[in-house]
């Protein structure tokens, strides 16, 4: 069962028949040092993003195999990337971003944490010229695609994924989707306004307004030639994911480590994690690891 607050948003979305217009992000590439710092803080240990990173991290780990070369599209400060790199030391990761500010923070984080299976690349994710056809085993991306300027760039990015991914490769792409009601957008943006920097709340609000529609994602997913499926909650398309089938049963050994991270979350984050699992389960997406 979803929490009462989420059930209320679901009801509102169910009875909203129009959809708010998309407003592209004011900062497509995140280069403003204050905003980058606020975003980074929200993601590190105990930040409001912790349950989101845990949920997506488990899903990413499910589409990886030992020995893979995996890329993280628009890796930002490398919080998500670092989490999966730590749990999958036998996978080689490349984090890709276009922001020098973000890449600098990501580089320092990787050094501090001693991840020797992670490298970084400065590139536009809709034009992965540095990567050859069929050169990677897995592609993932979290909470970033809404930074692309328009649906044409979203489709270009998915075409690039299809080009660089080897046959049988893994895909996990998660992002916000555009809600129907402005009140639902306000609810999510200001949900934790009292315990996070104002800049992060604003960043979140802009992200929800910039989210692509489910229809935009459906059109982009068609470029993946059936290699992954779109999972979009019908009633409340707050977040969605494009995921391929799990590629290795070996990843089941990571369950205890992920359970320990979940157990250490504060109560409100545990509720968020439960809501995320419920929302995606209703959309038909399963994760065997969390
Ligand atoms: C909200 S952050 C998400 C970071 C990370 N994936 C996470 O889950 O925390 C979005 C990132 O997308 C990057 N970005 C925006 N447009 C991009 C593009 N066309 N190519 C590469 N990176 C881009 C921004 O610089 C920023 O670091």
XYZ file of C-alpha atoms and ligand atoms in Angstrom:
317
model
C 0.000 0.000 0.000
C 1.313 3.530 -0.757
C 1.490 6.051 2.098
C -1.525 8.335 2.653
C 0.281 11.355 1.155
C 1.113 9.447 -2.021
C -2.399 8.016 -2.247
C -3.722 11.603 -2.162
C -1.437 12.652 -5.057
C -2.498 9.545 -6.991
C -6.147 10.498 -6.598
C -5.470 14.068 -7.769
C -3.572 12.810 -10.818
C -6.346 10.361 -11.597
C -8.871 13.184 -11.789
C -6.687 15.644 -13.727
C -7.357 15.361 -17.429
C -4.941 17.953 -18.842
C -1.120 18.006 -18.533
C 1.130 20.905 -17.546
C 3.375 22.199 -20.357
C 7.049 21.254 -20.258
C 9.443 23.981 -19.098
C 13.056 23.058 -20.001
C 15.600 23.320 -17.175
C 17.032 26.852 -16.756
C 20.478 25.186 -16.375
C 20.653 22.382 -18.916
C 24.243 21.569 -18.027
C 24.730 22.071 -14.275
C 27.709 24.422 -13.965
C 26.643 26.812 -11.183
C 28.919 25.962 -8.195
C 26.248 26.705 -5.517
C 23.586 24.613 -7.249
C 26.062 21.809 -7.879
C 27.068 21.856 -4.175
C 23.400 21.785 -3.021
C 22.636 18.888 -5.378
C 25.721 16.983 -4.272
C 24.906 17.411 -0.544
C 21.346 16.155 -1.067
C 22.720 12.955 -2.526
C 25.493 12.043 -0.144
C 24.928 9.975 3.014
C 21.597 10.808 4.729
C 20.582 13.282 1.996
C 16.980 13.314 0.739
C 18.058 11.424 -2.379
C 19.383 8.412 -0.414
C 16.301 6.165 -0.922
C 16.149 7.111 -4.619
C 19.804 6.171 -5.130
C 19.282 2.909 -3.249
C 16.249 1.935 -5.326
C 17.863 2.801 -8.666
C 21.210 1.355 -7.547
C 19.592 -2.042 -6.952
C 17.943 -1.913 -10.378
C 21.221 -0.943 -12.048
C 23.084 -3.786 -10.319
C 20.490 -6.200 -11.686
C 21.354 -5.379 -15.310
C 25.128 -5.690 -14.787
C 27.386 -8.723 -15.115
C 30.907 -9.229 -13.729
C 33.486 -8.120 -16.307
C 31.139 -5.583 -17.926
C 32.094 -2.183 -19.252
C 29.240 0.090 -18.131
C 28.528 3.772 -18.743
C 26.530 6.195 -16.572
C 24.948 8.904 -18.738
C 25.012 12.356 -17.069
C 26.643 11.013 -13.903
C 26.698 14.383 -12.097
C 28.574 14.209 -8.763
C 28.940 10.407 -9.103
C 26.908 9.547 -6.004
C 24.830 6.929 -7.835
C 27.837 5.831 -9.834
C 29.962 5.454 -6.682
C 27.301 3.390 -4.956
C 27.070 0.804 -7.736
C 30.838 0.859 -8.377
C 31.443 -0.034 -4.716
C 29.012 -2.957 -4.841
C 30.232 -4.194 -8.257
C 34.046 -3.879 -8.116
C 34.377 -6.369 -10.987
C 32.627 -3.995 -13.412
C 34.454 -1.122 -15.144
C 32.446 2.088 -15.123
C 32.700 5.334 -17.070
C 30.735 8.317 -15.821
C 29.834 10.760 -18.589
C 28.816 14.394 -18.068
C 29.132 17.715 -19.870
C 29.669 19.910 -16.806
C 33.269 20.611 -15.761
C 32.027 21.605 -12.300
C 30.209 18.268 -11.835
C 33.101 16.274 -13.290
C 35.494 18.002 -10.861
C 33.333 17.016 -7.887
C 32.881 13.508 -9.260
C 36.657 13.143 -9.723
C 37.367 14.201 -6.121
C 34.658 11.849 -4.809
C 36.094 8.898 -6.760
C 39.600 9.678 -5.458
C 38.406 10.074 -1.849
C 36.504 6.787 -1.939
C 39.337 4.996 -3.752
C 37.207 3.586 -6.595
C 39.713 2.195 -9.078
C 37.005 0.811 -11.381
C 35.606 4.247 -12.308
C 36.762 6.744 -14.924
C 35.124 9.907 -16.242
C 34.495 11.292 -19.708
C 33.388 14.770 -20.750
C 30.755 14.335 -23.454
C 27.269 15.267 -24.531
C 25.112 12.181 -23.900
C 23.147 12.797 -27.105
C 26.394 12.611 -29.147
C 28.692 9.924 -27.750
C 31.398 10.395 -30.404
C 34.138 9.048 -28.127
C 32.422 5.652 -27.971
C 32.493 3.120 -30.797
C 29.533 1.045 -31.976
C 28.907 -2.076 -29.821
C 31.567 -1.050 -27.314
C 29.749 -1.200 -23.941
C 27.901 -3.945 -22.058
C 25.552 -1.801 -20.000
C 24.136 1.736 -20.031
C 22.431 3.436 -17.134
C 21.281 6.911 -16.219
C 19.438 8.312 -13.229
C 17.483 11.521 -12.749
C 19.224 13.278 -15.625
C 17.458 12.907 -18.977
C 15.078 15.803 -18.185
C 18.141 18.070 -18.568
C 18.049 17.489 -22.326
C 16.608 20.467 -24.194
C 13.778 18.757 -26.102
C 12.276 15.397 -27.150
C 14.518 15.314 -30.259
C 17.607 15.219 -27.995
C 15.968 12.513 -25.862
C 15.479 10.407 -28.980
C 19.050 11.137 -30.134
C 20.324 9.905 -26.754
C 18.360 6.660 -27.026
C 19.701 6.159 -30.575
C 23.227 6.584 -29.203
C 22.512 4.019 -26.476
C 21.353 1.569 -29.121
C 24.471 2.230 -31.196
C 27.095 1.828 -28.447
C 25.460 -1.096 -26.609
C 26.568 -4.625 -27.501
C 23.876 -7.207 -28.332
C 22.529 -8.666 -25.068
C 23.669 -5.600 -23.119
C 21.875 -4.153 -20.084
C 19.872 -0.923 -19.888
C 18.477 0.976 -16.906
C 17.343 4.568 -17.414
C 15.319 6.254 -14.698
C 13.980 9.771 -14.643
C 11.063 11.923 -13.619
C 8.048 11.958 -15.891
C 5.761 14.955 -16.159
C 2.852 14.899 -13.746
C -0.552 16.113 -14.899
C -1.399 18.533 -12.127
C 0.707 21.568 -11.065
C -0.405 20.815 -7.470
C 1.226 17.357 -7.638
C 4.460 18.960 -8.882
C 4.357 21.409 -5.969
C 3.722 18.536 -3.534
C 6.826 16.593 -4.542
C 9.060 19.668 -4.895
C 8.217 21.010 -1.436
C 7.774 17.657 0.347
C 11.067 18.029 2.243
C 11.571 21.791 1.876
C 12.093 22.134 5.640
C 15.109 19.851 5.714
C 16.979 20.647 2.531
C 18.659 23.774 1.096
C 16.271 26.074 -0.772
C 18.444 25.760 -3.871
C 17.839 22.006 -3.916
C 14.063 22.472 -3.526
C 14.095 24.880 -6.484
C 16.282 22.513 -8.504
C 13.776 19.735 -7.806
C 10.854 21.964 -8.831
C 12.592 22.835 -12.119
C 13.329 19.136 -12.725
C 9.698 18.133 -12.306
C 8.614 20.919 -14.664
C 11.263 19.896 -17.221
C 10.369 16.204 -17.111
C 9.456 14.629 -20.441
C 6.023 13.080 -20.874
C 5.426 9.351 -20.887
C 4.669 9.699 -24.634
C 8.120 11.310 -25.204
C 9.744 8.350 -23.425
C 7.656 5.872 -25.379
C 8.837 7.404 -28.679
C 12.478 7.375 -27.496
C 12.275 3.781 -26.207
C 11.252 2.635 -29.702
C 14.874 3.359 -30.758
C 16.067 0.573 -28.429
C 14.590 -2.095 -30.733
C 12.886 -4.040 -27.957
C 16.038 -4.369 -25.850
C 14.367 -2.675 -22.869
C 10.842 -1.946 -21.699
C 9.286 1.279 -20.492
C 7.749 1.080 -17.020
C 5.567 4.115 -16.366
C 3.052 4.201 -13.544
C -0.377 4.882 -15.098
C -1.992 6.764 -12.278
C 0.955 8.864 -11.163
C 3.780 9.102 -13.696
C 6.099 10.821 -11.206
C 9.070 8.664 -12.080
C 9.565 6.084 -14.783
C 12.218 3.643 -15.892
C 13.369 1.919 -19.039
C 14.842 -1.436 -18.073
C 16.160 -4.534 -19.796
C 15.895 -8.016 -18.313
C 18.237 -8.981 -15.456
C 21.449 -10.411 -16.937
C 22.996 -12.450 -14.145
C 21.758 -14.464 -11.175
C 25.142 -13.806 -9.559
C 23.933 -10.368 -8.481
C 21.642 -12.033 -5.895
C 24.679 -12.132 -3.596
C 24.316 -8.331 -3.243
C 20.935 -8.611 -1.485
C 22.337 -8.549 2.084
C 24.489 -5.466 1.377
C 21.496 -3.603 -0.118
C 19.274 -4.720 2.770
C 21.828 -3.319 5.221
C 21.789 0.066 3.437
C 17.952 0.039 3.507
C 17.908 -0.886 7.210
C 20.158 2.084 8.034
C 17.806 4.629 6.398
C 15.899 6.966 8.734
C 12.134 6.209 9.019
C 10.968 8.860 6.498
C 13.452 7.570 3.912
C 12.272 4.023 4.547
C 8.747 5.243 3.686
C 10.080 6.857 0.483
C 11.789 3.611 -0.494
C 8.597 1.654 0.137
C 6.610 4.164 -1.964
C 9.104 3.875 -4.823
C 8.884 0.100 -4.738
C 5.053 0.280 -4.709
C 4.874 2.811 -7.554
C 7.142 0.712 -9.791
C 5.542 -2.575 -8.791
C 2.194 -1.117 -9.898
C 3.857 -0.269 -13.217
C 4.970 -3.910 -13.559
C 8.684 -3.413 -12.838
C 10.270 -5.849 -10.426
C 13.641 -5.744 -8.759
C 14.902 -8.883 -7.103
C 17.588 -7.082 -5.127
C 15.717 -4.588 -2.951
C 20.357 16.228 -11.933
S 21.967 15.774 -12.425
C 21.877 14.007 -12.257
C 23.185 13.425 -11.861
C 23.217 11.928 -11.534
N 22.853 11.101 -12.650
C 22.434 11.565 -10.307
O 21.594 10.643 -10.357
O 22.662 12.171 -9.272
C 21.908 16.004 -14.156
C 23.270 16.008 -14.821
O 23.098 16.008 -16.238
C 24.193 16.712 -16.813
N 23.860 17.018 -18.212
C 22.877 17.830 -18.657
N 22.836 17.795 -20.006
C 23.812 16.950 -20.408
C 24.255 16.498 -21.690
N 23.654 16.891 -22.809
N 25.281 15.630 -21.744
C 25.895 15.219 -20.594
N 25.510 15.604 -19.362
C 24.477 16.458 -19.267
C 24.314 17.901 -15.876
O 25.551 18.558 -16.011
C 24.135 17.222 -14.508
O 25.352 16.788 -13.989
